[in-house]
Coordinates of C-alpha atoms in Angstrom, one line a residue:
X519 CA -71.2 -14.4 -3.3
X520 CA -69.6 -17.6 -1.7
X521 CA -67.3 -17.9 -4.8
X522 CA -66.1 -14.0 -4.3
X523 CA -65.5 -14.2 -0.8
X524 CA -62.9 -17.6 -1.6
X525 CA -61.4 -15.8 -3.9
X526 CA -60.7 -12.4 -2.1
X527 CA -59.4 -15.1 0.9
X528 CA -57.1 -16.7 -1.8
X529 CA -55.8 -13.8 -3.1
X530 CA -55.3 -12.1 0.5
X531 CA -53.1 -15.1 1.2
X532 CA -51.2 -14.9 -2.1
X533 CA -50.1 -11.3 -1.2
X534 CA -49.7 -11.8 2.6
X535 CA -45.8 -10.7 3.9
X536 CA -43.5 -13.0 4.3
X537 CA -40.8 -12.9 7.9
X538 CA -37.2 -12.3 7.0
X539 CA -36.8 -16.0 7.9
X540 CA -39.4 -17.4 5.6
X541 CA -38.1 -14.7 2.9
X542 CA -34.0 -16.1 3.7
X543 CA -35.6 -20.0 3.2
X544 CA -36.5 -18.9 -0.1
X545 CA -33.4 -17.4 -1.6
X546 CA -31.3 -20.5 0.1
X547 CA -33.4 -22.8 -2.0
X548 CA -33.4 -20.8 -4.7
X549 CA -29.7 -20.9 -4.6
X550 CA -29.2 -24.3 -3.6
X551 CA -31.1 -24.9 -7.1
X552 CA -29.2 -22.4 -9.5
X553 CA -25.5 -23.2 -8.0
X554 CA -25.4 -26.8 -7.2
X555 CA -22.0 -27.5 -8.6
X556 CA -18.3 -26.4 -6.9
X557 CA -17.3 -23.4 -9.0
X558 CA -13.5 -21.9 -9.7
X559 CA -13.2 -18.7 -8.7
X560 CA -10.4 -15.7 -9.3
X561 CA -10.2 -13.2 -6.3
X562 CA -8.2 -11.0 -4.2
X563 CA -7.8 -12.1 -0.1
X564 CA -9.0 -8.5 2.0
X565 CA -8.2 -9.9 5.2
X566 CA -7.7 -13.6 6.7
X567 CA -8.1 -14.5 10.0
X568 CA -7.8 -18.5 11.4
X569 CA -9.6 -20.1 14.8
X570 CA -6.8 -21.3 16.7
X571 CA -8.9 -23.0 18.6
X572 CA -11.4 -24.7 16.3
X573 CA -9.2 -24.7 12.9
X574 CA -11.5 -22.9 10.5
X575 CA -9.9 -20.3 8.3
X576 CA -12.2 -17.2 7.7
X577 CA -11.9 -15.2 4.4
X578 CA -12.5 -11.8 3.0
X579 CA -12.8 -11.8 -0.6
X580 CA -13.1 -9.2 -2.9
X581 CA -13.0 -7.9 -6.9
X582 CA -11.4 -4.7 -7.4
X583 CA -11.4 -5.0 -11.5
X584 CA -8.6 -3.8 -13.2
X585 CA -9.4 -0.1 -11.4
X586 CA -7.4 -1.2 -7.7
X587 CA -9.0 1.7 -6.1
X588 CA -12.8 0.5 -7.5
X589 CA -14.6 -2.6 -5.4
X590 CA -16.8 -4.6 -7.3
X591 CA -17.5 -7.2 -5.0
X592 CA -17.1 -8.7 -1.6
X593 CA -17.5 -11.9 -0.2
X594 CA -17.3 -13.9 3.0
X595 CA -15.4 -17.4 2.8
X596 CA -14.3 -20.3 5.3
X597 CA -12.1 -23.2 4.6
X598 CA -13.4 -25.6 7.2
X599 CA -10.8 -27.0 9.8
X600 CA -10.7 -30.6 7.4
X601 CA -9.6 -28.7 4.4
X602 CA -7.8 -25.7 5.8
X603 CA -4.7 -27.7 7.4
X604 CA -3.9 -29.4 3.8
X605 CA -4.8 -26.3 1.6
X606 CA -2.7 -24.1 3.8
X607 CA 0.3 -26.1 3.6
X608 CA 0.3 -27.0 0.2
X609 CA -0.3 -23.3 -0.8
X610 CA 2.6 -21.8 1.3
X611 CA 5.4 -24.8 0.1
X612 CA 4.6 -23.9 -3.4
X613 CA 3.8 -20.1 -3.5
X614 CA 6.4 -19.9 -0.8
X615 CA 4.2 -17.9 1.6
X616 CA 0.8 -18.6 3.9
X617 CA -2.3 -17.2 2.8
X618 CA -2.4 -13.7 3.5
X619 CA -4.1 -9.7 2.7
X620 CA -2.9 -8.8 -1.0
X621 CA -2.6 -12.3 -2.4
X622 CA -5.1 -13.1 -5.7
X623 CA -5.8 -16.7 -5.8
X624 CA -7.9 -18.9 -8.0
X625 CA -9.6 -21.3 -6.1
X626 CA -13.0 -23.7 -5.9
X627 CA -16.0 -23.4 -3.9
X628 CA -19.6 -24.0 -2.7
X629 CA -22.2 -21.2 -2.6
X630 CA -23.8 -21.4 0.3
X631 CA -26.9 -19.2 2.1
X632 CA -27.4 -19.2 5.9
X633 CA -30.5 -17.7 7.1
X634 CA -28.9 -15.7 9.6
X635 CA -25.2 -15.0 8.8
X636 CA -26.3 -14.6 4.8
X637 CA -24.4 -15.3 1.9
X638 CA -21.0 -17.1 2.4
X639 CA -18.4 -19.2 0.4
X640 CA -16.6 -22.8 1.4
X641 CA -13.4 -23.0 -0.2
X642 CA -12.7 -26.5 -1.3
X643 CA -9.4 -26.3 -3.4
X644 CA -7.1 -23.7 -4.1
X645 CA -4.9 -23.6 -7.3
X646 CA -1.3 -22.2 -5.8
X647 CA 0.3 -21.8 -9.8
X648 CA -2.5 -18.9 -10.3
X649 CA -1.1 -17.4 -6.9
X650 CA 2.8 -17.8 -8.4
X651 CA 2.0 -16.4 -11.7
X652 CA 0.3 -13.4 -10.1
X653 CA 3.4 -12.6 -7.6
X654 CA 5.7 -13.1 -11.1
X655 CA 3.5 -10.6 -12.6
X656 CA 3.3 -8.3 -9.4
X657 CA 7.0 -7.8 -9.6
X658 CA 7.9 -7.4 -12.9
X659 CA 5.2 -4.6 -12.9
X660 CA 6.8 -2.9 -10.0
X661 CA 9.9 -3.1 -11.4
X662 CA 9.0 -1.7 -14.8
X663 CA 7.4 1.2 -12.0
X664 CA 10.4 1.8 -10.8
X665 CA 12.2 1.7 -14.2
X666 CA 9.6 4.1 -15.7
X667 CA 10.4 6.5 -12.5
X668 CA 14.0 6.4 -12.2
X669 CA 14.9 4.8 -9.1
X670 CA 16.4 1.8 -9.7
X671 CA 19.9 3.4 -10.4
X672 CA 18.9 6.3 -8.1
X673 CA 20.1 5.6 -5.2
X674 CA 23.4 4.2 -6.7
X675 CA 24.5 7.5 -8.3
X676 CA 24.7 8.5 -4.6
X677 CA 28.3 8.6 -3.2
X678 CA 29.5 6.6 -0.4
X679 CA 31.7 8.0 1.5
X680 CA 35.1 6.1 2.0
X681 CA 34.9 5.7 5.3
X682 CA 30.8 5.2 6.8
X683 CA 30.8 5.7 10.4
X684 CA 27.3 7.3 11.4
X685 CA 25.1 4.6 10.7
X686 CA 21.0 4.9 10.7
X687 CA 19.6 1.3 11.3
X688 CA 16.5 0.1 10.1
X689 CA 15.6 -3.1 11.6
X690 CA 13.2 -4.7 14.7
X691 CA 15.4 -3.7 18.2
X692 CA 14.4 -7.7 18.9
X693 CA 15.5 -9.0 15.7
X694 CA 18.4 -11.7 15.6
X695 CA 20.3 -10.1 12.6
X696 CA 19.9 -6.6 14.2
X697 CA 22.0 -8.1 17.3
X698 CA 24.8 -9.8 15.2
X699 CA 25.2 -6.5 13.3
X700 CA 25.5 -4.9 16.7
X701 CA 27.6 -7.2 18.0
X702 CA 30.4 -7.8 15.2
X703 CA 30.7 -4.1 14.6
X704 CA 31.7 -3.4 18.1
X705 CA 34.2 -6.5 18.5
X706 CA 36.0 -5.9 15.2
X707 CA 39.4 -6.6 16.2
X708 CA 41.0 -3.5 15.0
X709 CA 39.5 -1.3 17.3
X710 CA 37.5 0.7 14.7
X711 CA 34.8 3.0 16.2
X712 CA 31.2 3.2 14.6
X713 CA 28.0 5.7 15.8
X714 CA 24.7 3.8 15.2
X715 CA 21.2 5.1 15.7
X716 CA 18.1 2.1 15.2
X717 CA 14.8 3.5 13.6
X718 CA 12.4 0.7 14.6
X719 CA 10.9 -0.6 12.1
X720 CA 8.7 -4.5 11.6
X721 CA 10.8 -6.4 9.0
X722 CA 7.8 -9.3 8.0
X723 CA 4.5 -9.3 7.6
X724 CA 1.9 -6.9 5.9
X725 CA 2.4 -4.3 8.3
X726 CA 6.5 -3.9 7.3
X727 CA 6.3 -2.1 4.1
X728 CA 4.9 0.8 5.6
X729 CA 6.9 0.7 8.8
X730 CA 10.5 0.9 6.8
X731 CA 8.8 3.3 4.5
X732 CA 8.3 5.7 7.9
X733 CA 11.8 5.1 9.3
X734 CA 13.1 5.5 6.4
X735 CA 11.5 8.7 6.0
X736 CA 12.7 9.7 9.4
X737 CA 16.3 8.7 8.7
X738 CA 16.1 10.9 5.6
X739 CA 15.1 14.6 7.5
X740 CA 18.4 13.8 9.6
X741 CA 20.3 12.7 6.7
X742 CA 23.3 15.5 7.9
X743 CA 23.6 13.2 11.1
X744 CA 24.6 10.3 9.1
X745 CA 26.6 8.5 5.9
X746 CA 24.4 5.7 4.9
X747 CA 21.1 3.9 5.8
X748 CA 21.3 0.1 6.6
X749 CA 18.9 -2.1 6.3
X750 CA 18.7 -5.5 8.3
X751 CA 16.7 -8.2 8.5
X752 CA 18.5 -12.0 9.1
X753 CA 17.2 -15.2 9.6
X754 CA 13.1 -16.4 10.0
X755 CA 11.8 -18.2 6.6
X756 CA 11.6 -17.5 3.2
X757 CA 8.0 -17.0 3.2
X758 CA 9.1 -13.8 5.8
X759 CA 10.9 -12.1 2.9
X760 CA 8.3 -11.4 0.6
X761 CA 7.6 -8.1 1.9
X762 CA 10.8 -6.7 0.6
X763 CA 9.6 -7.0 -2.8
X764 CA 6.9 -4.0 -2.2
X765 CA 6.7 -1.1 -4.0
X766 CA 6.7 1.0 -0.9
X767 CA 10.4 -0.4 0.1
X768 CA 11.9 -0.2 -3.1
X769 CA 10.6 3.5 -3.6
X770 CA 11.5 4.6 -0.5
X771 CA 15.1 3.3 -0.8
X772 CA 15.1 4.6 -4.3
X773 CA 13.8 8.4 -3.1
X774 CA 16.7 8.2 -0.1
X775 CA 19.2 11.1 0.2
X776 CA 21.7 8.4 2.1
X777 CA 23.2 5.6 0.0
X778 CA 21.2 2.3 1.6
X779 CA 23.4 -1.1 2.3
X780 CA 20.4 -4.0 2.6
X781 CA 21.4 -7.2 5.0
X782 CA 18.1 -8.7 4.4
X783 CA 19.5 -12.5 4.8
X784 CA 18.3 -14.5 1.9
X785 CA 21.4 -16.1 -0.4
X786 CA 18.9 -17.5 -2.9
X787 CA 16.8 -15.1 -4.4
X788 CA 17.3 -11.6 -5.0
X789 CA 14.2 -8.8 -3.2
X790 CA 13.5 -6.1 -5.4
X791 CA 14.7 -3.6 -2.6
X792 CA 18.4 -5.3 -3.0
X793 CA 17.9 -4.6 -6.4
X794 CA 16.9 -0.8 -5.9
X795 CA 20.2 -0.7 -2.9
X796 CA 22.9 1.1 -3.5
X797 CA 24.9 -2.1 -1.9
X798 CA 22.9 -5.3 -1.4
X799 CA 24.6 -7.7 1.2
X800 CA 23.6 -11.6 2.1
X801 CA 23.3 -11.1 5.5
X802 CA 23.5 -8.3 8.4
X803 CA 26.8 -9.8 9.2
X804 CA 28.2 -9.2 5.7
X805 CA 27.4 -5.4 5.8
X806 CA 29.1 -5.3 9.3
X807 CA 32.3 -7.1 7.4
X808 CA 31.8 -4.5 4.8
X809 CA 32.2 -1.6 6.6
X810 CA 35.1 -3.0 8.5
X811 CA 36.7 -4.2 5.5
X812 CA 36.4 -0.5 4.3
X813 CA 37.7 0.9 6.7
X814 CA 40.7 -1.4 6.9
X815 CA 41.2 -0.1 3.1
X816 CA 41.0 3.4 3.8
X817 CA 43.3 3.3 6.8
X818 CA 46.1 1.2 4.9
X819 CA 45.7 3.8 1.8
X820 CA 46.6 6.4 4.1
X821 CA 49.3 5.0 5.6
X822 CA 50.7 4.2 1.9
X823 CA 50.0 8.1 1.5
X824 CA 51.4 9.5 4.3
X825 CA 55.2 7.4 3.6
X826 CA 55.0 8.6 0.3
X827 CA 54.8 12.7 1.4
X828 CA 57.2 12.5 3.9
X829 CA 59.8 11.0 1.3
X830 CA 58.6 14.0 -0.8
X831 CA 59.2 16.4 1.7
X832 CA 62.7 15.1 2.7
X833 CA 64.0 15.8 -0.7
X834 CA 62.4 19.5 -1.3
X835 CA 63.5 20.7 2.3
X836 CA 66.7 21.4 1.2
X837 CA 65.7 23.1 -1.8
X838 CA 63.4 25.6 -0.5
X839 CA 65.2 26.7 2.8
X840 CA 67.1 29.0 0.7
X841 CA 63.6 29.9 -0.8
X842 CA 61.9 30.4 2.8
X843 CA 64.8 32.7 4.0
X844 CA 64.2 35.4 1.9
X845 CA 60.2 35.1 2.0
X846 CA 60.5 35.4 5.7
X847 CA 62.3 38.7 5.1
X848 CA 59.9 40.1 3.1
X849 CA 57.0 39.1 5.0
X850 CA 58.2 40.1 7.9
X851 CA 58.7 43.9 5.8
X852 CA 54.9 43.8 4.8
X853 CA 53.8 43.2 8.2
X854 CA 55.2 45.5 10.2
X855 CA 54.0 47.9 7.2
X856 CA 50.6 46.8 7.5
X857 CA 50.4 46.8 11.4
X858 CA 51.4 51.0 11.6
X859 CA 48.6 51.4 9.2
X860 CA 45.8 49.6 10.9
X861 CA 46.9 51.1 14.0
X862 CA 46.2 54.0 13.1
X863 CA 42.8 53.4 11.5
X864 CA 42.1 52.1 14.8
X865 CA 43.3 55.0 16.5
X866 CA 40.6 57.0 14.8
X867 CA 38.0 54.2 15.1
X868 CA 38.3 54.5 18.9
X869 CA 37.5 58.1 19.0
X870 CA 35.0 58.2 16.8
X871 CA 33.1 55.0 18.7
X872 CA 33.2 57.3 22.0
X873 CA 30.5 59.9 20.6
X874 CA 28.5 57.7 18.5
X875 CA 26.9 55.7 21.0
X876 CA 26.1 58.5 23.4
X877 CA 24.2 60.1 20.3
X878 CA 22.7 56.5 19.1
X879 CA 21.4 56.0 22.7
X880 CA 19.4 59.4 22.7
X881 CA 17.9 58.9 19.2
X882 CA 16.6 54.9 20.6
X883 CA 15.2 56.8 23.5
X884 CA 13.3 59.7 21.9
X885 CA 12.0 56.9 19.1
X886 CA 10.9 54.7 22.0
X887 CA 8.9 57.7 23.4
X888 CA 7.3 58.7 20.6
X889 CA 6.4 55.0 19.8
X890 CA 4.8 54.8 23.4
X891 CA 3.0 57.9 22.8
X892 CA 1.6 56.3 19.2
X893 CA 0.8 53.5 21.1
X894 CA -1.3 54.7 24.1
X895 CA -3.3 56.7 21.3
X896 CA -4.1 53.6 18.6
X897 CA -4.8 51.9 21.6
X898 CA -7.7 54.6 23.1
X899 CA -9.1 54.7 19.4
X900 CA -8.6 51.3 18.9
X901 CA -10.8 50.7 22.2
X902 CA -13.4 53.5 20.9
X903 CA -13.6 51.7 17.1
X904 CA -14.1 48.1 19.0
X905 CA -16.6 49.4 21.6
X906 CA -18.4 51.3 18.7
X907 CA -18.5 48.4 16.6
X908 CA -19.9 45.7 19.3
X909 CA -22.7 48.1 20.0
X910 CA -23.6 48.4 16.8
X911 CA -23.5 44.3 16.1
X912 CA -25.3 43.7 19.3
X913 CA -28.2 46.1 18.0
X914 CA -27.7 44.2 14.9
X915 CA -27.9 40.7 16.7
X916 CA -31.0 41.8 18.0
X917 CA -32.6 42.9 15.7
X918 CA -31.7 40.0 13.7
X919 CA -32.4 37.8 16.3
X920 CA -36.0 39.3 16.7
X921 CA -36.9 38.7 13.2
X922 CA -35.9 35.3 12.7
X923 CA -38.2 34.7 15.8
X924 CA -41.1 36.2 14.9
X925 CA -40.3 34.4 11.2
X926 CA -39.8 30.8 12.7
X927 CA -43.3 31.6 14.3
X928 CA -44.7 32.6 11.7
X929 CA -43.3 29.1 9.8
X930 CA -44.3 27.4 13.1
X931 CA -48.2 28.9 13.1
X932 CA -48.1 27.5 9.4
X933 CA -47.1 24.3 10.2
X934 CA -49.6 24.0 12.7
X935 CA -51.8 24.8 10.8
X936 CA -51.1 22.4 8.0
X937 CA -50.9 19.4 10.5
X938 CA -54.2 20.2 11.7
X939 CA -55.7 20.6 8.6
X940 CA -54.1 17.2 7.3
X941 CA -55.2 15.4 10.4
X942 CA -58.9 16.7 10.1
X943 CA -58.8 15.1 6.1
X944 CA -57.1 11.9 7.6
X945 CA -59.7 11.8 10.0
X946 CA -62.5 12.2 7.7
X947 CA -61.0 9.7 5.4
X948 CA -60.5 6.8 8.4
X949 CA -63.9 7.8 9.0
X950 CA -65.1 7.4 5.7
X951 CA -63.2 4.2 5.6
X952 CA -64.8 2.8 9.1
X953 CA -68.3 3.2 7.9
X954 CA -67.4 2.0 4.1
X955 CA -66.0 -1.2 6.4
X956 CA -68.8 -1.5 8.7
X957 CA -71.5 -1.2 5.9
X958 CA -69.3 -4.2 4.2
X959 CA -69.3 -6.2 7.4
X960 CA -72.7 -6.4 8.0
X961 CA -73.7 -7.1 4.5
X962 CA -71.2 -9.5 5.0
X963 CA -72.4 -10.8 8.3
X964 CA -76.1 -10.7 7.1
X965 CA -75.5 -13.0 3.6
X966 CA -73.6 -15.2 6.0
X967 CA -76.2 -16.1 8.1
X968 CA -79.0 -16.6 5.1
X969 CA -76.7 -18.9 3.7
X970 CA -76.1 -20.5 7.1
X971 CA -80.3 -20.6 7.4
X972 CA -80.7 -21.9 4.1
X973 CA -78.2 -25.0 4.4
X974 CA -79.3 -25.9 7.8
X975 CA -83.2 -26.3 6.6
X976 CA -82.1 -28.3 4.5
X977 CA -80.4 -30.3 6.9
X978 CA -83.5 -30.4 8.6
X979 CA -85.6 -31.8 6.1
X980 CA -83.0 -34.1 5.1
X981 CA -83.1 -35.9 8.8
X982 CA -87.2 -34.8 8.8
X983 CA -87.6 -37.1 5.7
X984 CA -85.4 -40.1 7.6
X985 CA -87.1 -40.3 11.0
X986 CA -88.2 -43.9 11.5
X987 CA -91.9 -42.7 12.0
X988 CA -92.3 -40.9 9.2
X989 CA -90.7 -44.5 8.0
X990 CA -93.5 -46.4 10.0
X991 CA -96.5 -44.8 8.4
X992 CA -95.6 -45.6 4.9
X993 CA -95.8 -49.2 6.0
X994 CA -92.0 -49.8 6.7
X995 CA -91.6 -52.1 10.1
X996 CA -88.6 -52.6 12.8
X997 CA -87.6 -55.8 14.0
X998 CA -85.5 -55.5 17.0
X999 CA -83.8 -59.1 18.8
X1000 CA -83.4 -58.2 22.6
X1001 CA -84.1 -54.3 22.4
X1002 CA -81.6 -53.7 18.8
X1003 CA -82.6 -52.9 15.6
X1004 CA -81.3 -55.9 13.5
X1005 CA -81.0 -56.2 9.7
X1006 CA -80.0 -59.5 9.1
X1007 CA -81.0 -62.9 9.6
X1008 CA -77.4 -63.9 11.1
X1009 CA -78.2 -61.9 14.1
X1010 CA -81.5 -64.3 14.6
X1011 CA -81.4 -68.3 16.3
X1012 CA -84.8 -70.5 16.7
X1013 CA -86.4 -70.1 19.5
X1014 CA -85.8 -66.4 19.9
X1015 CA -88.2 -63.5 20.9
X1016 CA -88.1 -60.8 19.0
X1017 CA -90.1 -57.1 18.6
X1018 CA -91.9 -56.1 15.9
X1019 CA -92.8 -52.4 15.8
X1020 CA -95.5 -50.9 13.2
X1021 CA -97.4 -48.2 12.6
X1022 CA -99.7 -48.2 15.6
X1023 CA -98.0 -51.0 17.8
X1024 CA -96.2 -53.8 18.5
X1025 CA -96.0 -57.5 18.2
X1026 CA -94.2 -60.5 20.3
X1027 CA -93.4 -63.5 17.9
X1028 CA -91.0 -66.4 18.7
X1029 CA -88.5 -67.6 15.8
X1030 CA -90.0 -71.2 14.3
X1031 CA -88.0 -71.8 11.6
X1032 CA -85.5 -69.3 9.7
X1033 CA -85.2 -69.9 5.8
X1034 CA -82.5 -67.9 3.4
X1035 CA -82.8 -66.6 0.5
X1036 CA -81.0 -68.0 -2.6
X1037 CA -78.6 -65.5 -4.5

């Protein structure tokens, strides 16, 4: 029974539940053992947010597959402030761009498990050529997306007019390149006169791809107001440019009714929305200077024109004044013929406009009566119908209304009754279960205290069979030196006094001579 009762205790302990915090100890150790090494990782950045303050660098990571629009997997990460100053600065001078949302990188890191902020990843390298490689591969399948759809050449089929004057800027109000456009196509030195409306739109960052895609939208429902859509951009780094290289840009520039002039302000390298433009431009100074320099040409081509007609004109005067003279003649003839005859078709116009709206005036006015008259009467039967048909829904409602009470309470009854019934077989179970318990208990209790009665006679005859008079009447005798018990012969000089107790007394000797034995 002892041996049952151990094991039922054992086995209790065995299957006792664990506290989330003893449960979150396990899994860290468990994965502190099965990931001990720094593992290379490929993933995509979800969102990326640094501590100013402290210098960490906190990571979203997740898998979408080869499906974009499927997540796999998600992951925190941190590049701790020692790390996150050298990795971010070696990663944006050779990708040519920080760490940002969108950006697949292959990089090295620790699993690690904290009991309370779970399952997390410290980034301890980060290769930038993977990064590179993917942006390579990024845009050469966005181009082939807009190859497959058309709209690289789309938007330069589109006709620019010879002379652009209503301009729809897309650009940030507080950008640099937006004021130097301003600026040098109102101070052009010939005096040439341009309309220019800004749609606001941010230029950099993740955000900007759909903010030019929504001005440029706008732009394009007012395309009658205007000739072509610029857009500007000018100075900030290279690593601010990257943006134009978005799907979203190039489509919308490729879907524009307007002919689009970019003035992003790179010389180097060459955005897939110049490439889409129907006029790509190094800077937002260079598209003012090409619209000047457009202008200029169309004004000295009509200068060139207009010399050349009024030489023409000199020479055929002569010639057709002749011509003109007799013309005039015979025009004049066929006017005056013309003008008797629509005078008198007016004549009779006149007369017959005096009658007709007299007899128009009484037909609208016996029309409106009888529409009045048709309108009164729907009305009254339209009132009758409508006051006929609410009666009949409210009987309706109620009687509706009454039977899904007395059916909820009908349901309700029920369910009393089935709680009741279940609570009466709970009870009797619990009660079934007490006195099962209580039976057990005080089985349990009673074999407890045998066993407890049992081991402590024989405790009892244990210390019964040990007293030191039980010891004296089998012939056993103490010797105590100055009231102790001694043992040894070390503990005795000559000369002492010492006690010897026996069965039925006790004897005073003094020490004469003390003699060892030999071992």
């Amino acid at each position: 029974m002892a041996q049952f009762s151990i094991r039922q205790t054992v086995k209790e302990e065995l299957h006792a539940p664990l506290s989330l915090h003893q449960l979150h100890q396990q899994i860290r150790e468990e994965l502190e053992m099965a990931f001990p090494d720094n593992y290379w990782v490929v993933a995509e950045v979800a969102q990326v947010s640094a501590d100013r303050r402290k210098g960490h660098c906190y990571l979203t990571l997740v898998d979408k597959g080869d499906d974009a629009r499927q997540m796999l997997a998600q992951a925190r990460a941190t590049i701790w402030s020692s790390r996150y100053q050298m990795l971010g600065r070696y990663f944006e001078e050779k990708t040519g761009q920080p760490l940002k949302a969108g950006l697949k990188v292959l990089f090295q890191a620790t699993v690690r498990f904290h009991e309370l902020y779970g399952l997390s990843l410290d980034i301890v390298n980060i290769d930038p050529n993977y990064t590179i490689g993917d942006l390579a591969r990024q845009r050469q399948e966005t181009l082939k997306r807009l190859e497959a759809e058309g709209l690289i050449e789309a938007n330069k089929a589109l006709e620019l007019d010879l002379v652009p004057q209503r301009l729809a800027v897309v650009s940030s109000a507080t950008a640099a390149g937006y004021q130097d456009f301003i600026h040098q196509l109102q101070n052009n030195s010939f005096g040439y006169s341009f309309h220019t409306t800004l749609f606001p739109a941010s230029v950099q960052g993740n955000e900007a791809p759909a903010s030019v895609k929504r001005a440029m939208a706008l732009a394009g429902k007012h395309k009658d107001r205007f000739d072509a859509i610029i857009i500007i951009r000018g100075g900030g780094s290279q690593t601010d440019l990257s943006c134009f290289d978005d799907y979203a840009i190039a489509a919308a520039i490729g879907h524009s009714p307007l002919p689009v002039l970019t003035g992003i302000g790179h010389e180097r390298d060459e955005s897939i929305s110049d490439l889409v433009a129907h006029t790509r431009l190094k800077t937002p100074t260079a598209v003012a200077n090409f619209l000047i320099d457009r202008y200029r040409s169309a004004e000295e081509y009509n200068e060139n024109l207009f010399d050349s007609i009024r030489m023409f004109s000199a020479q055929q005067l002569k010639v057709t004044d002749g011509l003109l003279e007799r013309v005039s003649l015979r025009i004049s003839n066929q006017t005056k013929e013309l003008l008797q005859k629509k005078k008198d078709t007016l004549g009779l116009l006149s007369r017959g406009l005096l009658l007709k709206p007299k007899n128009y005036l009484e037909l609208q006015k016996h029309h409106v009566s009888n529409l009045d008259k048709d309108i009164s009467a729907n009305t009254k039967d339209l009132l009758h119908e409508r006051r006929s048909y609410l009666q009949e829904l409210s009987v309706c409602v109620e009687g509706k209304s009454q039977r899904y009470l007395h059916m909820k309470e009908h349901e309700l009854n029920n369910l009393v009754h089935c709680i009741e019934t279940e609570a009466k077989d709970g009870l009797k179970q619990a009660q079934l279960r007490f006195t099962k318990n209580s039976d057990k208990v005080a089985f349990c209790a009673q074999k407890k205290l045998q066993n407890e009665n049992h081991r402590m006679r024989i405790l009892e005859m244990g210390i019964e069979a040990n007293n030191p008079e039980r010891l004296l009447l089998r012939g056993y005798t103490l010797t105590l030196v100055n009231g102790k018990i001694t043992k040894s012969i070390k503990n005795i000089n000559n000369g002492d006094v010492i006690e010897t107790k026996m069965q039925d007394g006790t004897l005073h000797s003094m020490v004469v001579n003390i003699e060892e034995d030999d071992k």
